[in-house]
């Protein structure tokens, strides 16, 4: 509103950006709620209880990924391509730590569920370990999404749409034989596909020292 001349090209740029962001947020909401609808229609009451109990523990990790997203959005938006590349390359050093934490959670998930919710929820340990893989991986890959939020939001939109489609398709295929575990696996696969897409697009980016 402070610019003196609001050109048609600027208006087009803002409107296009607003439209893409609206679609991204819509896809994010769908992805974050679609497991609830699948649970309602395909899983019994016990499975729903186990899933929500396990998810309430695993949700501690998305809090960290959201903080990382906010941090990198600020850093990358004012960085050159080369500086942004160095920031994200440093993020990969977290990968061995993430793998170690996933392994520790896998072998202790039943005990964690029992300690927090009681012996009746001990069988939710497998669900917790599967969900944790999806959420912990976001600690490594979410900052790469922040790169495209600043540079090319259309890539983020493709990631979110692909994640929703994979989540629905894989969950419907697995829930019949594996129940609530199938939905947890569907969520993990959807996130893995998102990581693969963002890795492919990021590897194609030409890194140079010219500020943007």
PDB file of C-alpha atoms in Angstrom, residues 76-82 84 147 150-151 205-206 208-212:
ATOM      1  CA  UNK A  76      16.677 -17.923   3.443  1.00  0.00           C
ATOM      2  CA  UNK A  77      14.508 -14.965   2.485  1.00  0.00           C
ATOM      3  CA  UNK A  78      17.441 -12.593   3.009  1.00  0.00           C
ATOM      4  CA  UNK A  79      20.223 -14.910   1.793  1.00  0.00           C
ATOM      5  CA  UNK A  80      21.833 -15.431  -1.570  1.00  0.00           C
ATOM      6  CA  UNK A  81      21.477 -18.815  -3.227  1.00  0.00           C
ATOM      7  CA  UNK A  82      24.962 -19.831  -2.054  1.00  0.00           C
ATOM      8  CA  UNK A  84      20.942 -20.662   1.495  1.00  0.00           C
ATOM      9  CA  UNK A 147      13.775 -22.829   0.605  1.00  0.00           C
ATOM     10  CA  UNK A 150      10.808 -18.312  -0.600  1.00  0.00           C
ATOM     11  CA  UNK A 151      12.007 -19.263  -4.083  1.00  0.00           C
ATOM     12  CA  UNK A 205      18.585 -25.874  -8.304  1.00  0.00           C
ATOM     13  CA  UNK A 206      21.562 -24.026  -9.739  1.00  0.00           C
ATOM     14  CA  UNK A 208      25.211 -19.206  -7.490  1.00  0.00           C
ATOM     15  CA  UNK A 209      26.441 -16.297  -5.422  1.00  0.00           C
ATOM     16  CA  UNK A 210      24.162 -13.682  -6.909  1.00  0.00           C
ATOM     17  CA  UNK A 211      21.770 -12.279  -4.284  1.00  0.00           C
ATOM     18  CA  UNK A 212      18.061 -12.655  -4.995  1.00  0.00           C
TER      19      UNK A 212
END
